[in-house]
mmCIF file of N, CA and C in Angstrom:
data_model
loop_
_atom_site.group_PDB
_atom_site.id
_atom_site.type_symbol
_atom_site.label_atom_id
_atom_site.label_comp_id
_atom_site.label_asym_id
_atom_site.label_seq_id
_atom_site.Cartn_x
_atom_site.Cartn_y
_atom_site.Cartn_z
ATOM 1 N N MET A 36 -134.793 158.294 62.588
ATOM 2 C CA MET A 36 -134.013 157.503 63.322
ATOM 3 C C MET A 36 -134.309 156.048 62.827
ATOM 4 N N ASP A 37 -135.576 155.666 62.834
ATOM 5 C CA ASP A 37 -135.724 154.483 62.272
ATOM 6 C C ASP A 37 -135.143 154.233 60.695
ATOM 7 N N LEU A 38 -135.187 155.129 59.912
ATOM 8 C CA LEU A 38 -134.401 155.057 58.469
ATOM 9 C C LEU A 38 -133.302 154.639 58.777
ATOM 10 N N VAL A 39 -132.305 155.343 59.572
ATOM 11 C CA VAL A 39 -130.893 154.967 59.847
ATOM 12 C C VAL A 39 -130.467 153.810 60.309
ATOM 13 N N LEU A 40 -131.569 153.147 61.167
ATOM 14 C CA LEU A 40 -131.493 151.979 61.911
ATOM 15 C C LEU A 40 -131.718 150.653 60.773
ATOM 16 N N LEU A 41 -132.521 151.144 59.855
ATOM 17 C CA LEU A 41 -132.766 150.441 58.570
ATOM 18 C C LEU A 41 -131.727 150.253 57.843
ATOM 19 N N ILE A 42 -131.070 151.483 57.542
ATOM 20 C CA ILE A 42 -129.836 151.373 56.325
ATOM 21 C C ILE A 42 -128.778 150.676 57.078
ATOM 22 N N GLY A 43 -128.570 150.861 58.297
ATOM 23 C CA GLY A 43 -127.390 150.154 59.049
ATOM 24 C C GLY A 43 -127.548 148.904 59.100
ATOM 25 N N ALA A 44 -129.027 148.295 59.453
ATOM 26 C CA ALA A 44 -129.189 146.942 59.641
ATOM 27 C C ALA A 44 -128.954 146.192 58.099
ATOM 28 N N ILE A 45 -129.248 146.785 56.975
ATOM 29 C CA ILE A 45 -129.275 146.385 55.559
ATOM 30 C C ILE A 45 -127.670 146.342 55.102
ATOM 31 N N ILE A 46 -126.808 147.335 55.517
ATOM 32 C CA ILE A 46 -125.535 147.148 55.270
ATOM 33 C C ILE A 46 -124.603 146.170 55.861
ATOM 34 N N ILE A 47 -125.047 145.870 57.312
ATOM 35 C CA ILE A 47 -124.404 145.177 58.197
ATOM 36 C C ILE A 47 -125.121 143.492 57.664
ATOM 37 N N SER A 48 -126.280 143.444 57.321
ATOM 38 C CA SER A 48 -126.697 142.186 56.589
ATOM 39 C C SER A 48 -125.828 142.026 55.370
ATOM 40 N N LEU A 49 -125.590 142.903 54.699
ATOM 41 C CA LEU A 49 -125.111 142.626 53.403
ATOM 42 C C LEU A 49 -123.319 142.075 53.644
ATOM 43 N N LEU A 50 -122.922 142.775 54.481
ATOM 44 C CA LEU A 50 -121.620 142.539 54.928
ATOM 45 C C LEU A 50 -121.594 141.098 55.479
ATOM 46 N N ILE A 51 -122.463 140.859 56.384
ATOM 47 C CA ILE A 51 -122.480 139.257 56.873
ATOM 48 C C ILE A 51 -122.565 138.186 55.701
ATOM 49 N N PHE A 52 -123.549 138.726 54.607
ATOM 50 C CA PHE A 52 -123.846 137.843 53.754
ATOM 51 C C PHE A 52 -122.837 137.533 52.966
ATOM 52 N N THR A 53 -121.907 138.582 52.746
ATOM 53 C CA THR A 53 -120.671 138.433 51.635
ATOM 54 C C THR A 53 -119.811 137.808 52.483
ATOM 55 N N PHE A 54 -119.500 137.876 53.536
ATOM 56 C CA PHE A 54 -118.505 137.246 54.410
ATOM 57 C C PHE A 54 -118.843 135.522 54.282
ATOM 58 N N LEU A 55 -120.002 135.093 54.387
ATOM 59 C CA LEU A 55 -120.688 133.635 54.682
ATOM 60 C C LEU A 55 -120.481 133.007 53.002
ATOM 61 N N LEU A 56 -120.913 133.850 52.223
ATOM 62 C CA LEU A 56 -120.557 133.621 50.651
ATOM 63 C C LEU A 56 -119.188 133.061 50.487
ATOM 64 N N ARG A 57 -118.178 133.957 50.883
ATOM 65 C CA ARG A 57 -116.811 133.874 50.575
ATOM 66 C C ARG A 57 -116.269 132.711 51.467
ATOM 67 N N VAL A 58 -116.960 132.397 52.590
ATOM 68 C CA VAL A 58 -116.445 131.051 53.612
ATOM 69 C C VAL A 58 -116.875 130.105 52.890
ATOM 70 N N ALA A 59 -118.359 130.049 52.289
ATOM 71 C CA ALA A 59 -118.780 128.685 51.641
ATOM 72 C C ALA A 59 -117.937 128.578 50.397
ATOM 73 N N LYS A 60 -117.643 129.468 49.664
ATOM 74 C CA LYS A 60 -116.988 129.402 48.246
ATOM 75 C C LYS A 60 -115.562 128.655 48.710
ATOM 76 N N ALA A 61 -114.944 128.551 49.573
ATOM 77 C CA ALA A 61 -113.389 128.316 50.024
ATOM 78 C C ALA A 61 -113.789 126.795 50.701
ATOM 79 N N ALA A 62 -115.052 126.845 51.211
ATOM 80 C CA ALA A 62 -115.081 125.416 51.764
ATOM 81 C C ALA A 62 -115.399 124.553 50.665
ATOM 82 N N ILE A 63 -116.155 124.964 49.717
ATOM 83 C CA ILE A 63 -116.656 123.902 48.528
ATOM 84 C C ILE A 63 -115.604 123.816 47.755
ATOM 85 N N GLY A 64 -114.767 124.588 47.556
ATOM 86 C CA GLY A 64 -113.228 124.524 47.017
ATOM 87 C C GLY A 64 -112.600 123.546 47.213
ATOM 88 N N THR A 65 -111.979 123.735 48.656
ATOM 89 C CA THR A 65 -111.572 122.703 49.242
ATOM 90 C C THR A 65 -111.835 121.493 49.417
ATOM 91 N N ALA A 66 -113.220 121.443 49.890
ATOM 92 C CA ALA A 66 -113.748 119.945 49.639
ATOM 93 C C ALA A 66 -113.695 119.330 47.981
ATOM 94 N N PHE A 67 -113.891 120.121 47.220
ATOM 95 C CA PHE A 67 -113.817 119.610 45.625
ATOM 96 C C PHE A 67 -112.308 119.038 45.593
ATOM 97 N N LEU A 68 -111.300 119.928 45.930
ATOM 98 C CA LEU A 68 -109.836 119.566 45.917
ATOM 99 C C LEU A 68 -109.639 118.282 46.481
ATOM 100 N N ILE A 69 -110.052 118.275 47.781
ATOM 101 C CA ILE A 69 -110.011 116.952 48.613
ATOM 102 C C ILE A 69 -110.337 115.506 47.867
ATOM 103 N N ALA A 70 -111.922 115.597 47.180
ATOM 104 C CA ALA A 70 -112.193 114.646 46.730
ATOM 105 C C ALA A 70 -111.649 114.344 45.559
ATOM 106 N N LEU A 71 -111.057 115.509 44.747
ATOM 107 C CA LEU A 71 -110.362 115.060 43.365
ATOM 108 C C LEU A 71 -109.139 114.306 43.714
ATOM 109 N N ILE A 72 -108.241 114.633 45.105
ATOM 110 C CA ILE A 72 -107.150 113.937 45.220
ATOM 111 C C ILE A 72 -107.202 112.401 45.668
ATOM 112 N N PHE A 73 -108.358 112.286 46.290
ATOM 113 C CA PHE A 73 -108.988 110.848 46.739
ATOM 114 C C PHE A 73 -109.210 110.044 45.679
ATOM 115 N N PHE A 74 -110.204 110.776 44.497
ATOM 116 C CA PHE A 74 -110.505 109.945 43.686
ATOM 117 C C PHE A 74 -109.189 109.802 42.731
ATOM 118 N N GLY A 75 -108.397 110.696 42.463
ATOM 119 C CA GLY A 75 -107.322 110.359 41.787
ATOM 120 C C GLY A 75 -106.323 109.263 42.167
ATOM 121 N N ALA A 76 -106.288 109.299 43.785
ATOM 122 C CA ALA A 76 -105.393 108.090 44.305
ATOM 123 C C ALA A 76 -105.844 106.881 43.905
ATOM 124 N N GLN A 77 -107.408 107.036 44.083
ATOM 125 C CA GLN A 77 -107.974 105.680 43.841
ATOM 126 C C GLN A 77 -107.858 105.214 42.345
ATOM 127 N N ILE A 78 -108.137 105.817 41.538
ATOM 128 C CA ILE A 78 -107.681 105.631 40.047
ATOM 129 C C ILE A 78 -106.589 105.143 39.612
ATOM 130 N N LEU A 79 -105.471 106.222 40.069
ATOM 131 C CA LEU A 79 -103.933 106.317 39.494
ATOM 132 C C LEU A 79 -103.403 105.091 40.040
ATOM 133 N N LEU A 80 -103.622 105.070 41.503
ATOM 134 C CA LEU A 80 -102.732 104.222 42.405
ATOM 135 C C LEU A 80 -103.341 102.845 42.718
ATOM 136 N N GLY A 81 -104.705 102.781 42.696
ATOM 137 C CA GLY A 81 -105.354 101.551 42.741
ATOM 138 C C GLY A 81 -105.595 101.402 44.577
ATOM 139 N N VAL A 82 -105.743 102.714 45.188
ATOM 140 C CA VAL A 82 -105.775 102.668 46.514
ATOM 141 C C VAL A 82 -107.248 102.670 46.903
ATOM 142 N N GLY A 83 -107.963 101.540 47.938
ATOM 143 C CA GLY A 83 -109.000 101.789 48.287
ATOM 144 C C GLY A 83 -109.606 102.733 49.252
ATOM 145 N N PRO A 84 -110.609 103.341 49.663
ATOM 146 C CA PRO A 84 -111.123 104.307 50.487
ATOM 147 C C PRO A 84 -110.488 103.842 51.941
ATOM 148 N N ASP A 85 -110.846 102.295 52.130
ATOM 149 C CA ASP A 85 -110.300 101.949 53.487
ATOM 150 C C ASP A 85 -108.583 102.404 53.904
ATOM 151 N N GLU A 86 -107.834 102.089 52.569
ATOM 152 C CA GLU A 86 -106.473 102.351 53.213
ATOM 153 C C GLU A 86 -106.376 103.966 52.963
ATOM 154 N N LEU A 87 -106.958 104.973 52.011
ATOM 155 C CA LEU A 87 -106.670 106.069 52.471
ATOM 156 C C LEU A 87 -106.970 106.432 53.698
ATOM 157 N N TRP A 88 -108.239 106.120 54.247
ATOM 158 C CA TRP A 88 -108.618 106.374 55.529
ATOM 159 C C TRP A 88 -107.642 105.991 56.578
ATOM 160 N N GLN A 89 -107.088 105.061 56.639
ATOM 161 C CA GLN A 89 -106.093 104.634 57.650
ATOM 162 C C GLN A 89 -104.740 105.402 57.437
ATOM 163 N N GLN A 90 -104.431 105.674 56.073
ATOM 164 C CA GLN A 90 -102.874 106.595 56.186
ATOM 165 C C GLN A 90 -103.455 107.769 56.961
ATOM 166 N N THR A 91 -104.827 108.290 56.611
ATOM 167 C CA THR A 91 -105.001 109.554 57.128
ATOM 168 C C THR A 91 -105.226 109.777 58.441
ATOM 169 N N LEU A 92 -105.797 108.704 59.043
ATOM 170 C CA LEU A 92 -105.739 108.485 60.654
ATOM 171 C C LEU A 92 -104.055 108.466 61.027
ATOM 172 N N GLY A 93 -103.430 107.722 60.270
ATOM 173 C CA GLY A 93 -102.059 107.490 60.959
ATOM 174 C C GLY A 93 -101.115 108.834 60.887
ATOM 175 N N LEU A 94 -101.501 109.547 59.717
ATOM 176 C CA LEU A 94 -100.995 110.875 59.751
ATOM 177 C C LEU A 94 -100.975 111.852 60.845
ATOM 178 N N TRP A 95 -102.490 111.758 61.136
ATOM 179 C CA TRP A 95 -102.754 112.567 62.462
ATOM 180 C C TRP A 95 -102.202 112.000 63.770
ATOM 181 N N ASP A 96 -102.057 110.547 63.784
ATOM 182 C CA ASP A 96 -101.358 110.060 65.190
ATOM 183 C C ASP A 96 -100.126 110.534 65.045
ATOM 184 N N ASN A 97 -99.350 110.578 64.089
ATOM 185 C CA ASN A 97 -98.008 111.020 63.737
ATOM 186 C C ASN A 97 -97.713 112.216 64.237
ATOM 187 N N ILE A 98 -98.597 113.191 63.963
ATOM 188 C CA ILE A 98 -98.510 114.596 64.023
ATOM 189 C C ILE A 98 -98.975 114.637 65.399
ATOM 190 N N TRP A 99 -99.960 114.335 66.222
ATOM 191 C CA TRP A 99 -99.951 114.283 67.422
ATOM 192 C C TRP A 99 -98.996 113.851 68.335
ATOM 193 N N ARG A 100 -98.572 112.896 68.069
ATOM 194 C CA ARG A 100 -97.392 112.341 68.866
ATOM 195 C C ARG A 100 -96.009 113.279 68.650
ATOM 196 N N SER A 101 -95.730 113.845 67.460
ATOM 197 C CA SER A 101 -94.812 114.938 67.154
ATOM 198 C C SER A 101 -94.971 116.097 68.214
ATOM 199 N N ILE A 102 -96.359 116.419 68.319
ATOM 200 C CA ILE A 102 -96.476 117.613 69.094
ATOM 201 C C ILE A 102 -96.455 117.424 70.562
ATOM 202 N N SER A 103 -97.058 115.971 71.047
ATOM 203 C CA SER A 103 -97.010 116.059 72.344
ATOM 204 C C SER A 103 -95.908 115.243 72.992
ATOM 205 N N GLY A 104 -94.736 115.251 72.251
ATOM 206 C CA GLY A 104 -93.536 114.443 72.833
ATOM 207 C C GLY A 104 -93.525 112.833 72.723
ATOM 208 N N GLY A 105 -94.276 112.178 71.976
ATOM 209 C CA GLY A 105 -94.249 110.945 71.972
ATOM 210 C C GLY A 105 -94.969 110.153 72.844
ATOM 211 N N ARG A 106 -95.944 110.730 73.401
ATOM 212 C CA ARG A 106 -96.940 110.226 74.631
ATOM 213 C C ARG A 106 -98.104 109.484 73.915
#
């Protein structure tokens, strides 16, 4: 009985570890892509971090206004 529980626990642990590893890979890849876009905008377009941040906030404000009906 204990051996079955141990094997089951190991299998579940491996499945959870594999899932978390995939999530971490996706998060790191996305963060790298966002950083690449921001640095590219800074270098190619001469846009500073403050301007990028303000535009990002403005984008979310526009999306929220569209969803909530302009309130």
